[in-house]
JSON list of C-alpha atoms and ligand atoms in Angstrom, two decimals:
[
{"chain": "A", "resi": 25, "resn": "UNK", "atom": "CA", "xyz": [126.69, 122.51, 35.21]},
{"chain": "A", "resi": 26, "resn": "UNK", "atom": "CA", "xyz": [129.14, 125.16, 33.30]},
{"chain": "A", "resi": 27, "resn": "UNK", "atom": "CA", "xyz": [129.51, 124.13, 29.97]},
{"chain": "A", "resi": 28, "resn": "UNK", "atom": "CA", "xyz": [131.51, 125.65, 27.14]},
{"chain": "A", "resi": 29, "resn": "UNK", "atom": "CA", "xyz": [130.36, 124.94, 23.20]},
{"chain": "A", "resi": 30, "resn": "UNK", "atom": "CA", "xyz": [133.42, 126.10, 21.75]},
{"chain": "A", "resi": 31, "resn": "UNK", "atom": "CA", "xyz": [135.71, 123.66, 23.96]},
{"chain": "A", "resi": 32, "resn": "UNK", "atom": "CA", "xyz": [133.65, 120.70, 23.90]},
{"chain": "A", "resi": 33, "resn": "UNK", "atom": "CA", "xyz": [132.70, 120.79, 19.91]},
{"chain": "A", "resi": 34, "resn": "UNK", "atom": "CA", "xyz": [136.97, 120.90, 20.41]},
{"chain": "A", "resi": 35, "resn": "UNK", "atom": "CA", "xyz": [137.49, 118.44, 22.48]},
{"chain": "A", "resi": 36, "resn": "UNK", "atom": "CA", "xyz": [135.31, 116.03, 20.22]},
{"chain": "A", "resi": 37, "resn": "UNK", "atom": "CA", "xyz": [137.32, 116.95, 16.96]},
{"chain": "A", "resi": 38, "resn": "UNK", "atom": "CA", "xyz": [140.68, 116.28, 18.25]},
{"chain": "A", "resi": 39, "resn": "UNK", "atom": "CA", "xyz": [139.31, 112.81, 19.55]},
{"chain": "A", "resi": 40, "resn": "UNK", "atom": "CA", "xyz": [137.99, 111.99, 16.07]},
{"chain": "A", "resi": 41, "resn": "UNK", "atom": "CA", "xyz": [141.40, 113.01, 15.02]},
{"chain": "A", "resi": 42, "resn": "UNK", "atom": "CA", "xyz": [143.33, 111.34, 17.15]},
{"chain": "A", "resi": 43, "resn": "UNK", "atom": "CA", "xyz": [141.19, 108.04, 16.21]},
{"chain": "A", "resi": 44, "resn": "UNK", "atom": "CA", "xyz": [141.23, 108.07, 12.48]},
{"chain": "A", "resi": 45, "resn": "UNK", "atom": "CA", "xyz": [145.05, 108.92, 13.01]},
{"chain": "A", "resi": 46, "resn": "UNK", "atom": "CA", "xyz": [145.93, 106.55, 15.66]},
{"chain": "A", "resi": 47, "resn": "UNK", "atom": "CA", "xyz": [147.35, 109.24, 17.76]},
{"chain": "A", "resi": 48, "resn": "UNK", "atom": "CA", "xyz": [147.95, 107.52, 20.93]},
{"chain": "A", "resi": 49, "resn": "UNK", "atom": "CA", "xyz": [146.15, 110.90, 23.07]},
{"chain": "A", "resi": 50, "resn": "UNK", "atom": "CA", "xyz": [144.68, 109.57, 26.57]},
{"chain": "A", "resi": 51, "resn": "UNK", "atom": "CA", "xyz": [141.64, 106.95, 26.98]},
{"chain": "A", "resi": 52, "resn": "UNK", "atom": "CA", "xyz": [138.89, 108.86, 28.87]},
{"chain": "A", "resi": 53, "resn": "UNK", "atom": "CA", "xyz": [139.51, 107.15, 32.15]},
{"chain": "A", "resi": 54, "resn": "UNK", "atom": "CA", "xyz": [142.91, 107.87, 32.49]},
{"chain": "A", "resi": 55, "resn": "UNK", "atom": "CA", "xyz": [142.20, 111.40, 31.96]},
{"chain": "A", "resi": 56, "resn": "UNK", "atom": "CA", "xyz": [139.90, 111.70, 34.56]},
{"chain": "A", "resi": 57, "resn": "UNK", "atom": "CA", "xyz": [142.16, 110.04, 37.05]},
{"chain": "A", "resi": 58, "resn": "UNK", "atom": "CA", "xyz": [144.83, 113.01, 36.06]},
{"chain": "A", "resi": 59, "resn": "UNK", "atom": "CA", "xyz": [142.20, 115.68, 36.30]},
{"chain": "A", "resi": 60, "resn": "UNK", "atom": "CA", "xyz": [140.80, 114.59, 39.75]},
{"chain": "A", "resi": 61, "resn": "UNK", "atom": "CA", "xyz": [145.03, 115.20, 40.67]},
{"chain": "A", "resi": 62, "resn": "UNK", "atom": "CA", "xyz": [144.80, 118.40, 39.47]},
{"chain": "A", "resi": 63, "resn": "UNK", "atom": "CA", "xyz": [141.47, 119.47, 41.16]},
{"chain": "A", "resi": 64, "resn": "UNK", "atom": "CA", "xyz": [143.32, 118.37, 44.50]},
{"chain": "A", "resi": 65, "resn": "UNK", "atom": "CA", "xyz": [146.27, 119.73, 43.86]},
{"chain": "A", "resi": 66, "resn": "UNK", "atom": "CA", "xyz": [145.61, 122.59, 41.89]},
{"chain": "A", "resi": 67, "resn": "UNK", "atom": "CA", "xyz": [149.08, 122.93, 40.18]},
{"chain": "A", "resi": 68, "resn": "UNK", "atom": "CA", "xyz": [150.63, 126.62, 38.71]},
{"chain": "A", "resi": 69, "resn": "UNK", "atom": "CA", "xyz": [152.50, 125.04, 36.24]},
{"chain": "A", "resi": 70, "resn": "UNK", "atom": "CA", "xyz": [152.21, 121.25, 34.92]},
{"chain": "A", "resi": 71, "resn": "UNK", "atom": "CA", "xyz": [155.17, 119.79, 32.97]},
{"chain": "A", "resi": 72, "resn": "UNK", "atom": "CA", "xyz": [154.13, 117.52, 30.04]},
{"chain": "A", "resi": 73, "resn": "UNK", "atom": "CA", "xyz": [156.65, 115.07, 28.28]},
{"chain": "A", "resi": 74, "resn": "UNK", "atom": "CA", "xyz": [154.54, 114.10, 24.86]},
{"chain": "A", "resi": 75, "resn": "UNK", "atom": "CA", "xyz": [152.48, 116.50, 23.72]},
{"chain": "A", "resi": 76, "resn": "UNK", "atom": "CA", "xyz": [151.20, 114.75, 20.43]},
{"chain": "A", "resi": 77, "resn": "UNK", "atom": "CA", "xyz": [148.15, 116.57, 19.17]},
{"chain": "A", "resi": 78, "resn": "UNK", "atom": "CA", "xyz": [147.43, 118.72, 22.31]},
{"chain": "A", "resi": 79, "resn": "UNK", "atom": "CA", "xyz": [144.68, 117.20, 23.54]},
{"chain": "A", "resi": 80, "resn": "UNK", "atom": "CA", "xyz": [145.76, 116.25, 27.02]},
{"chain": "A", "resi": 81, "resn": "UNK", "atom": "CA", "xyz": [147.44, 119.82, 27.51]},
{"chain": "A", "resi": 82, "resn": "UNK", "atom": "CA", "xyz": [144.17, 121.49, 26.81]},
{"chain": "A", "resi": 83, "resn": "UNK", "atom": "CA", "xyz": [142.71, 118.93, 28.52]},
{"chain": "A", "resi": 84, "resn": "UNK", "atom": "CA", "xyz": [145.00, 119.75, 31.66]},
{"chain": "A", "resi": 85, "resn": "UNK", "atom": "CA", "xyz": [145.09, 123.60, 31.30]},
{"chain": "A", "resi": 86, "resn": "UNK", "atom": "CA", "xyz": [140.85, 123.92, 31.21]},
{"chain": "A", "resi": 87, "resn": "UNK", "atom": "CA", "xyz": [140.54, 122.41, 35.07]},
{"chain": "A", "resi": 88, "resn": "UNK", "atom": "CA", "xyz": [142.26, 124.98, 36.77]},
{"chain": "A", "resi": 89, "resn": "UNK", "atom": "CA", "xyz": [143.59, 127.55, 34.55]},
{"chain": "A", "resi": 90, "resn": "UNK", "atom": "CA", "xyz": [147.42, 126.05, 34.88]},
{"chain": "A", "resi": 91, "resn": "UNK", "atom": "CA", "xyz": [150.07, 127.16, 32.60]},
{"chain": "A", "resi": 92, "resn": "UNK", "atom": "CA", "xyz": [151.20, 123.87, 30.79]},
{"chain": "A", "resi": 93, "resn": "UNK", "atom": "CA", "xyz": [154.83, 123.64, 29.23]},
{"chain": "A", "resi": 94, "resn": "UNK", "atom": "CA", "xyz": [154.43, 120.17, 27.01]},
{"chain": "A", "resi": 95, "resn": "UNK", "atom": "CA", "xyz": [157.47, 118.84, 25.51]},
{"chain": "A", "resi": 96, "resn": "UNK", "atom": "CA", "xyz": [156.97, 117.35, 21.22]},
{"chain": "A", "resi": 97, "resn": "UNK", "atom": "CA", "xyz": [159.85, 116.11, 19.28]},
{"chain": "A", "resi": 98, "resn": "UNK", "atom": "CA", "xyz": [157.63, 114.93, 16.02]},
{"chain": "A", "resi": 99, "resn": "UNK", "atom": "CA", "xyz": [157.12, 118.40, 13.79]},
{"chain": "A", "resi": 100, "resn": "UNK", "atom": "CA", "xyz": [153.34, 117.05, 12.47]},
{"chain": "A", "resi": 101, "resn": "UNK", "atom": "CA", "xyz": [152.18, 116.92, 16.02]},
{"chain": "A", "resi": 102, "resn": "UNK", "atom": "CA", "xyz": [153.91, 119.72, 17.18]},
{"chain": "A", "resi": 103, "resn": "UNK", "atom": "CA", "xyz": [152.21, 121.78, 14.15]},
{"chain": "A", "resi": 104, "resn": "UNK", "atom": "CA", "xyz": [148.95, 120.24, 15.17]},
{"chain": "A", "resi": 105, "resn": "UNK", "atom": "CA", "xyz": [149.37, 120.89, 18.80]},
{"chain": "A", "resi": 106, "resn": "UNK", "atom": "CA", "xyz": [150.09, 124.37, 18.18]},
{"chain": "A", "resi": 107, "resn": "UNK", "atom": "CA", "xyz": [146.92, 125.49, 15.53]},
{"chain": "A", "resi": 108, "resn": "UNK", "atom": "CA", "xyz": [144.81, 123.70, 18.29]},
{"chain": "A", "resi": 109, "resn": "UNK", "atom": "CA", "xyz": [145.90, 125.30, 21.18]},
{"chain": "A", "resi": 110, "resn": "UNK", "atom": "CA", "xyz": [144.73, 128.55, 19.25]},
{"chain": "A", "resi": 111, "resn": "UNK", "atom": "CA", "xyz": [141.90, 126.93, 18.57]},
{"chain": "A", "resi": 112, "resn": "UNK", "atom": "CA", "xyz": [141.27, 126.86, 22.60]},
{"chain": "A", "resi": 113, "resn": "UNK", "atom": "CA", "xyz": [142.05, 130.07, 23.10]},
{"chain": "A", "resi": 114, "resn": "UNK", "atom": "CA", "xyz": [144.95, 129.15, 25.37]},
{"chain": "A", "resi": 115, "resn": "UNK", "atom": "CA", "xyz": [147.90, 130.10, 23.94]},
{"chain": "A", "resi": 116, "resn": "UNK", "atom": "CA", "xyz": [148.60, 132.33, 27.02]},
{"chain": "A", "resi": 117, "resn": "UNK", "atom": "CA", "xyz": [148.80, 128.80, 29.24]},
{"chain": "A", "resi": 118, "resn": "UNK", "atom": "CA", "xyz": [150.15, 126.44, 26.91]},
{"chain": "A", "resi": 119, "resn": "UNK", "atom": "CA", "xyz": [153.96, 126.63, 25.50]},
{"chain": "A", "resi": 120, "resn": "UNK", "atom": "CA", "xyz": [155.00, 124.08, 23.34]},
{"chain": "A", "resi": 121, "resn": "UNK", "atom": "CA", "xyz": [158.84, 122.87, 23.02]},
{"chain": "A", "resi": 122, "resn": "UNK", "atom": "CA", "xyz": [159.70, 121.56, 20.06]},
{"chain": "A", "resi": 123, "resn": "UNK", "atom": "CA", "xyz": [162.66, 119.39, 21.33]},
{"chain": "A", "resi": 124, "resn": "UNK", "atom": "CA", "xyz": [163.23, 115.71, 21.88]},
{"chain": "A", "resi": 125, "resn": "UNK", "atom": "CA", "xyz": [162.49, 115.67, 25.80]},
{"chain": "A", "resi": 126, "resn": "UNK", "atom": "CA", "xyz": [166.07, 114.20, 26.34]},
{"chain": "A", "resi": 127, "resn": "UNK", "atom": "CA", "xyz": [167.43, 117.59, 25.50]},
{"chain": "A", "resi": 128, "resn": "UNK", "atom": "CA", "xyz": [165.23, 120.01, 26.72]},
{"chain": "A", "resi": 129, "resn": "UNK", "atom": "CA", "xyz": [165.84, 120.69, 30.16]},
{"chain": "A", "resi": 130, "resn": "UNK", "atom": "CA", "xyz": [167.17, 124.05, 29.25]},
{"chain": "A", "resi": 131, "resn": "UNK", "atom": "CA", "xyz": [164.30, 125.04, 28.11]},
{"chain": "A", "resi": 132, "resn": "UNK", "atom": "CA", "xyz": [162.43, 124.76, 31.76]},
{"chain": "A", "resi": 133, "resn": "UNK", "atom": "CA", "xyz": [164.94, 124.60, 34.05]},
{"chain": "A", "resi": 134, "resn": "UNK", "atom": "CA", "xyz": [164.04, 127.91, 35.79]},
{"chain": "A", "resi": 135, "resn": "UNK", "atom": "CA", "xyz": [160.52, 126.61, 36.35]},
{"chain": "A", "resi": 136, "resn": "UNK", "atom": "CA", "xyz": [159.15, 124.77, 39.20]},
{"chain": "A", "resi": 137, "resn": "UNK", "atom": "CA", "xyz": [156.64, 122.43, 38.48]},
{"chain": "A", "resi": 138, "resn": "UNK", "atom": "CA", "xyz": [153.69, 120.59, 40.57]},
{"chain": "A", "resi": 139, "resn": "UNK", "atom": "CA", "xyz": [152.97, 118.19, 38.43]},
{"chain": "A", "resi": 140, "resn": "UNK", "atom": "CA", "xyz": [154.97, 116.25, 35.29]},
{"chain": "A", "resi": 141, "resn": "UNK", "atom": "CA", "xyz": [153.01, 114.21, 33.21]},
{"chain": "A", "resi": 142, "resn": "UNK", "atom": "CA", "xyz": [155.49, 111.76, 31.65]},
{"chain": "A", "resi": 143, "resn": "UNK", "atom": "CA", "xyz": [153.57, 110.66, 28.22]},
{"chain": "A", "resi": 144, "resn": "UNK", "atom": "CA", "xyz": [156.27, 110.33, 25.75]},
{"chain": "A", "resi": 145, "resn": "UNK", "atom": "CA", "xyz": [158.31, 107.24, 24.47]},
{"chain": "A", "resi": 146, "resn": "UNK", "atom": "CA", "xyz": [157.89, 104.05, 27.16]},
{"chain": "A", "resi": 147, "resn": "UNK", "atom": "CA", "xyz": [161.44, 103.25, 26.84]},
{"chain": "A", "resi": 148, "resn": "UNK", "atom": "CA", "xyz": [162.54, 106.05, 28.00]},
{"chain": "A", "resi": 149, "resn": "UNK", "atom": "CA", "xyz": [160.57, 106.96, 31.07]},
{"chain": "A", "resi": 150, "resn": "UNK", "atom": "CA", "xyz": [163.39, 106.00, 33.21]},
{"chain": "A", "resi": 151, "resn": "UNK", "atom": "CA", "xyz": [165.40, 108.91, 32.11]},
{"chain": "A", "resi": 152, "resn": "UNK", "atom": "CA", "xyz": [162.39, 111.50, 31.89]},
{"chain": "A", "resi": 153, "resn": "UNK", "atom": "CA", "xyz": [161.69, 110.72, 35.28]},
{"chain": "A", "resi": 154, "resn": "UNK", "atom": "CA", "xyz": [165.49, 111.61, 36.34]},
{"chain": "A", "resi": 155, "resn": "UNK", "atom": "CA", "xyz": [166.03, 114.24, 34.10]},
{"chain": "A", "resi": 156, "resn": "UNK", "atom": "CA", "xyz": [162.80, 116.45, 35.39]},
{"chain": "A", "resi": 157, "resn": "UNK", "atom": "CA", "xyz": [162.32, 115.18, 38.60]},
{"chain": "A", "resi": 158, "resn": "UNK", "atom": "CA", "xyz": [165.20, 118.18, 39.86]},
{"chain": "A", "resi": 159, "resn": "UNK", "atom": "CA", "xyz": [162.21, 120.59, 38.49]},
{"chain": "A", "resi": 160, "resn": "UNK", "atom": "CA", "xyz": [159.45, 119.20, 40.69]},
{"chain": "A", "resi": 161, "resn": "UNK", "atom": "CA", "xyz": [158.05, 121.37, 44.05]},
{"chain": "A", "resi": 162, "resn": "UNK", "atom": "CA", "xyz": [158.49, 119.33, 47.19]},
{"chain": "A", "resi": 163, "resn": "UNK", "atom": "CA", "xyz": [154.90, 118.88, 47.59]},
{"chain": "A", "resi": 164, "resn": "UNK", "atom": "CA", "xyz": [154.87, 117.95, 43.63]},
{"chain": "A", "resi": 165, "resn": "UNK", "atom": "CA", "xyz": [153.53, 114.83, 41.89]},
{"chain": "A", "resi": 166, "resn": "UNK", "atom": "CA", "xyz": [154.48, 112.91, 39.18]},
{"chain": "A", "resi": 167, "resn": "UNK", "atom": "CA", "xyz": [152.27, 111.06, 36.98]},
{"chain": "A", "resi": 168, "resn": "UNK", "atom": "CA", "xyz": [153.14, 108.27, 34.34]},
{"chain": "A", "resi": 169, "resn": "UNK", "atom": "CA", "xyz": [150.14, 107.28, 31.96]},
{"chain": "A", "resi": 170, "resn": "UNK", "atom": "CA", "xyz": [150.56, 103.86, 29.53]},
{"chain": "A", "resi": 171, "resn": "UNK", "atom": "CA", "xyz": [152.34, 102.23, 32.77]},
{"chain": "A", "resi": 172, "resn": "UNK", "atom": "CA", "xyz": [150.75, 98.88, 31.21]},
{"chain": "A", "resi": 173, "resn": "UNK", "atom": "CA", "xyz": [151.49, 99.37, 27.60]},
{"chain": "A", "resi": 174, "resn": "UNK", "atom": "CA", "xyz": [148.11, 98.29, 26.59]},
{"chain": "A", "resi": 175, "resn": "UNK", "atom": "CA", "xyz": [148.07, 95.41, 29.16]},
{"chain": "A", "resi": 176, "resn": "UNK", "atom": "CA", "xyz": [151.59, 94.18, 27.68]},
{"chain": "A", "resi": 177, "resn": "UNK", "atom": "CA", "xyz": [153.32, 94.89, 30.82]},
{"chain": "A", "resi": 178, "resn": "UNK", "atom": "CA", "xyz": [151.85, 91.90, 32.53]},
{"chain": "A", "resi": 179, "resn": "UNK", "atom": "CA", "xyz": [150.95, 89.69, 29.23]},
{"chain": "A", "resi": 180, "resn": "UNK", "atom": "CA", "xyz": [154.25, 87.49, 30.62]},
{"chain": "A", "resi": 181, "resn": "UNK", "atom": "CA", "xyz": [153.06, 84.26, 29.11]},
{"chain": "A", "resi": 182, "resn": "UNK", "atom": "CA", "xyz": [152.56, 85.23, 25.67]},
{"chain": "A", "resi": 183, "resn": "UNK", "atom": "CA", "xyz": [156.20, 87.53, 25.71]},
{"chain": "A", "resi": 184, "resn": "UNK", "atom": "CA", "xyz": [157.11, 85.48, 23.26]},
{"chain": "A", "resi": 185, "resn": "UNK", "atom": "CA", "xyz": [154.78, 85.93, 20.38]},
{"chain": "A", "resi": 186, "resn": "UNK", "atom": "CA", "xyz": [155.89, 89.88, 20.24]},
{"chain": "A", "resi": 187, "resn": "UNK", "atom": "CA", "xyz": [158.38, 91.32, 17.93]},
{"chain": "A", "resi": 188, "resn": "UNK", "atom": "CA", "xyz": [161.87, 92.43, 19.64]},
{"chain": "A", "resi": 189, "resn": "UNK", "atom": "CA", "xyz": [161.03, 95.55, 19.70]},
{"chain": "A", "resi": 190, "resn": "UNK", "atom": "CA", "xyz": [157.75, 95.47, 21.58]},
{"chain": "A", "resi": 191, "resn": "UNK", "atom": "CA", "xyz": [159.60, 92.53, 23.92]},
{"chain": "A", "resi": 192, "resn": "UNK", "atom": "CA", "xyz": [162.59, 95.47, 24.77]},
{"chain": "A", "resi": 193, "resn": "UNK", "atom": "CA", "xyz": [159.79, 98.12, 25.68]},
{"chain": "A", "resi": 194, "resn": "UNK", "atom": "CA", "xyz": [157.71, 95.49, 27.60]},
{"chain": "A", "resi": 195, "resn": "UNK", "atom": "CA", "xyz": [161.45, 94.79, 29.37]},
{"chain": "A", "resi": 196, "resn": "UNK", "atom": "CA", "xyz": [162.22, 98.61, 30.14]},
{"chain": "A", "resi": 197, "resn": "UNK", "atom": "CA", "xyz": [158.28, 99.57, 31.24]},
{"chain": "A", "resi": 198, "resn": "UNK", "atom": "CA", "xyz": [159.01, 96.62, 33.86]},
{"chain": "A", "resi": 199, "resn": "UNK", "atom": "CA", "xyz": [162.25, 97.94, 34.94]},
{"chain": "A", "resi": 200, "resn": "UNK", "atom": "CA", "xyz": [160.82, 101.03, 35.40]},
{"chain": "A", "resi": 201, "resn": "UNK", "atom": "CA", "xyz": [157.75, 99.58, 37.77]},
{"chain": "A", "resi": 202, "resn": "UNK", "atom": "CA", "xyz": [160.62, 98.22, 39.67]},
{"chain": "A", "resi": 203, "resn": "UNK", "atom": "CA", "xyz": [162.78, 101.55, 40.16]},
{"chain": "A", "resi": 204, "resn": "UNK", "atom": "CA", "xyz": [159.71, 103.41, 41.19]},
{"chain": "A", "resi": 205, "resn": "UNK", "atom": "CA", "xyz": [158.72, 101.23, 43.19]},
{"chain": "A", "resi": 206, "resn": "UNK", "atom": "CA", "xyz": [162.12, 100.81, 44.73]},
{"chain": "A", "resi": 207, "resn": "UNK", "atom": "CA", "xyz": [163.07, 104.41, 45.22]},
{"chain": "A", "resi": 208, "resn": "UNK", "atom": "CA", "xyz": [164.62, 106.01, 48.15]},
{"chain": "A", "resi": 209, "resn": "UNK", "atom": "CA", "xyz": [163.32, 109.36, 47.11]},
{"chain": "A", "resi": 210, "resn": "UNK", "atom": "CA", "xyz": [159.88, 108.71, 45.91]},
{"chain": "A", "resi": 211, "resn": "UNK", "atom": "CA", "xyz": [156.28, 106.42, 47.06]},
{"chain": "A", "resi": 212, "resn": "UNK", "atom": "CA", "xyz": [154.42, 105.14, 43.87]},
{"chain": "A", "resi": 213, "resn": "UNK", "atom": "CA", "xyz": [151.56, 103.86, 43.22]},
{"chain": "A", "resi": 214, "resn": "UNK", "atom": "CA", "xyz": [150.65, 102.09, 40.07]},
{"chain": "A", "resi": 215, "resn": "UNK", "atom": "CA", "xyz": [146.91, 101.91, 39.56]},
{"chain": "A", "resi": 216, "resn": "UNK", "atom": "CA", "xyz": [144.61, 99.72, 37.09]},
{"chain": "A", "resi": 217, "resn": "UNK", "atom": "CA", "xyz": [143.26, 103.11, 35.42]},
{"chain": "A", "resi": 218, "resn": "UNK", "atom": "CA", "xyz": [143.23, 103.58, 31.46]},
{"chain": "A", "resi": 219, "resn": "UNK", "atom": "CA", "xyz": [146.30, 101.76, 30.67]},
{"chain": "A", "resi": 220, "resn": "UNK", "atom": "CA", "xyz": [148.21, 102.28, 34.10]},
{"chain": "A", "resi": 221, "resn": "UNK", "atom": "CA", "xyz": [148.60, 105.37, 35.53]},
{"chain": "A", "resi": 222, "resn": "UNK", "atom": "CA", "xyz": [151.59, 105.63, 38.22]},
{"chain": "A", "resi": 223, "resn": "UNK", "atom": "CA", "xyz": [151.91, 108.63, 40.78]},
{"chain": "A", "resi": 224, "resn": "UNK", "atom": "CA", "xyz": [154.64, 109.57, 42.54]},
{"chain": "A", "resi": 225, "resn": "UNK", "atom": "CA", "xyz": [155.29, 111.65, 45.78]},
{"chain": "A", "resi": 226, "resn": "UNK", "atom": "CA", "xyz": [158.32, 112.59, 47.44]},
{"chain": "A", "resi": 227, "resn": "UNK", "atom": "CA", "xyz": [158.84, 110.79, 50.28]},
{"chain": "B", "resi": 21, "resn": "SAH", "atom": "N1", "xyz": [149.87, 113.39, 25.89]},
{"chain": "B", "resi": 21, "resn": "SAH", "atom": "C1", "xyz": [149.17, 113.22, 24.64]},
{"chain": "B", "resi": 21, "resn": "SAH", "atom": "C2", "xyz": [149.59, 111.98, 23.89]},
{"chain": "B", "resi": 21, "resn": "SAH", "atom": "C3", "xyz": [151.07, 111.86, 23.67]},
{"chain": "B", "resi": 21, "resn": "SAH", "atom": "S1", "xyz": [151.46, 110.54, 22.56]},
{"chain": "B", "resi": 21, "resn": "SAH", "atom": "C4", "xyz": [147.68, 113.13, 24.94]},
{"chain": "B", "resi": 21, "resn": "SAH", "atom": "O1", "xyz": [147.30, 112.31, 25.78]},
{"chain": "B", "resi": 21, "resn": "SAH", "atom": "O2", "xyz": [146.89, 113.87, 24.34]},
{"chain": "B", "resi": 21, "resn": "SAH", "atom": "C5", "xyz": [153.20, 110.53, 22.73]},
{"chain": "B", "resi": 21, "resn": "SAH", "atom": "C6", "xyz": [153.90, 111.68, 22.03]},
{"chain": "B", "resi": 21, "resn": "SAH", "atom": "O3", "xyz": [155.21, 111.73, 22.56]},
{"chain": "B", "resi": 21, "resn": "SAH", "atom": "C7", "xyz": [154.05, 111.52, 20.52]},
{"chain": "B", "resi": 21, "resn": "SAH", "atom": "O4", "xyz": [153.50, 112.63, 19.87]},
{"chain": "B", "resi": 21, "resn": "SAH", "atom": "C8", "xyz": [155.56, 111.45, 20.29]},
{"chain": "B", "resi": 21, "resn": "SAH", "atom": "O5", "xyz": [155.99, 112.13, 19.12]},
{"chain": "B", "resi": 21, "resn": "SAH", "atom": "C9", "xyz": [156.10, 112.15, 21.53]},
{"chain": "B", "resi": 21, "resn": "SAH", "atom": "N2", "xyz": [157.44, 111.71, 21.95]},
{"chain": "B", "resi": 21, "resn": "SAH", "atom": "C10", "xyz": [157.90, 110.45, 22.07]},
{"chain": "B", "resi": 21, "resn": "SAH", "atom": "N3", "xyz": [159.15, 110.45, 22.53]},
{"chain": "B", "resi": 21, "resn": "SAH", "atom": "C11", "xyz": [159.51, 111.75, 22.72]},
{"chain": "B", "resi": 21, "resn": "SAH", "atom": "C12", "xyz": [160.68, 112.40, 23.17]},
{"chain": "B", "resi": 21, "resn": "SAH", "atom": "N4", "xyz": [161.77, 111.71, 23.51]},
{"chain": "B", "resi": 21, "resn": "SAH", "atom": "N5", "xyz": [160.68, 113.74, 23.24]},
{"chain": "B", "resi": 21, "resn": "SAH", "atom": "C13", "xyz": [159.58, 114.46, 22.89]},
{"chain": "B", "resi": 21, "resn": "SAH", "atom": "N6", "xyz": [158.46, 113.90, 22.45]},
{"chain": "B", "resi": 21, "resn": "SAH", "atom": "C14", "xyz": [158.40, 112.56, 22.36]},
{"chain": "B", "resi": 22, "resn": "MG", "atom": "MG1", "xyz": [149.46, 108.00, 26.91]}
]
């Protein structure tokens, strides 16, 4: 098997990061569900919504040389996301926007994407998903990861016991399930992977 030092010593830094920071960055399992996507469908460019520390954009870019566009509103993590991108090496794949991913269509809009990889606030997946959607190739995909919100999505018997905040995201993450699963223009599939990954197809 190929293996590359530099990457993986990487790799295992921004984890230990991402863990004594709780940085929410992708469990292990999920990741590999969104890397066997891109080994099948081998995307030119990926569209990321949540870039954090850029873990899952290196991630991403390293299975089949993709270019990655990764939308970050917070400045720390965009910082971060940028020195480490350097640190890979793959500065020529990866461009980070340093926008709130409500306003950045702009910033893409000439760009066709195979694959989004909506990672960003829960409560507003429902508008990611509309706003980039436009962008995506016909034979695109769309992939949602934290679909169960740490298992909170289906936790309905205890709904109670969480603050109103957590009770509004559990509300929208549900409403969401429902217009995917609902839509005219897409199939979805919502799988028991990491913390529920959904991927969508246009019909
Ligand atoms: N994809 C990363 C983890 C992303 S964590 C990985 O797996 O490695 C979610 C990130 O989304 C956070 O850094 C947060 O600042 C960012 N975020 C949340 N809402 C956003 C928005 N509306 N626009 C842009 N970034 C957003
Ligand atoms: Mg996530």
């Amino acid at each position: 098997m190929k293996t590359n030092l530099v990457f993986d010593s990487l790799e295992l830094e921004l984890k230990q990061y991402a863990k004594e920071n709780s940085v929410p960055i992708i469990i292990d399992e999920g990741l590999s569900f969104l890397e066997s996507v891109i080994r099948i469908k081998k995307p030119k460019n990926i569209l990321e919504i949540g870039s954090a520390i850029g873990y899952s954009a290196i991630r991403m870019a390293r299975v089949c040389n993709s270019n990655v566009y990764s939308i970050e509103r917070d400045e720390k993590m965009y910082n971060l996301a940028i020195s480490n991108i350097k640190k890979a090496n793959l500065e020529d794949n990866i461009h980070i926007i340093f926008k709130d991913a409500l306003e950045a269509l702009d910033d893409v809009k000439d760009i066709k994407f195979d694959l989004i990889f909506i990672d960003a606030a829960k409560a507003q997946y429902h508008k990611f998903f509309d706003i980039y959607t436009p962008l995506l190739n016909d034979e695109g995909v769309v992939v949602c990861d934290n679909m169960y919100f740490h298992g909170l999505v289906s936790d309905v018997e205890n709904i109670d016991s969480y603050s109103r905040g957590v009770r509004g995201l559990i509300r929208k993450l549900n409403e969401f399930h429902e217009y995917l699963l609902n839509n005219d223009k897409y199939h979805t599939s919502i799988y028991d992977i990491g913390d529920g990954m959904s991927i969508s197809v246009k019909k």
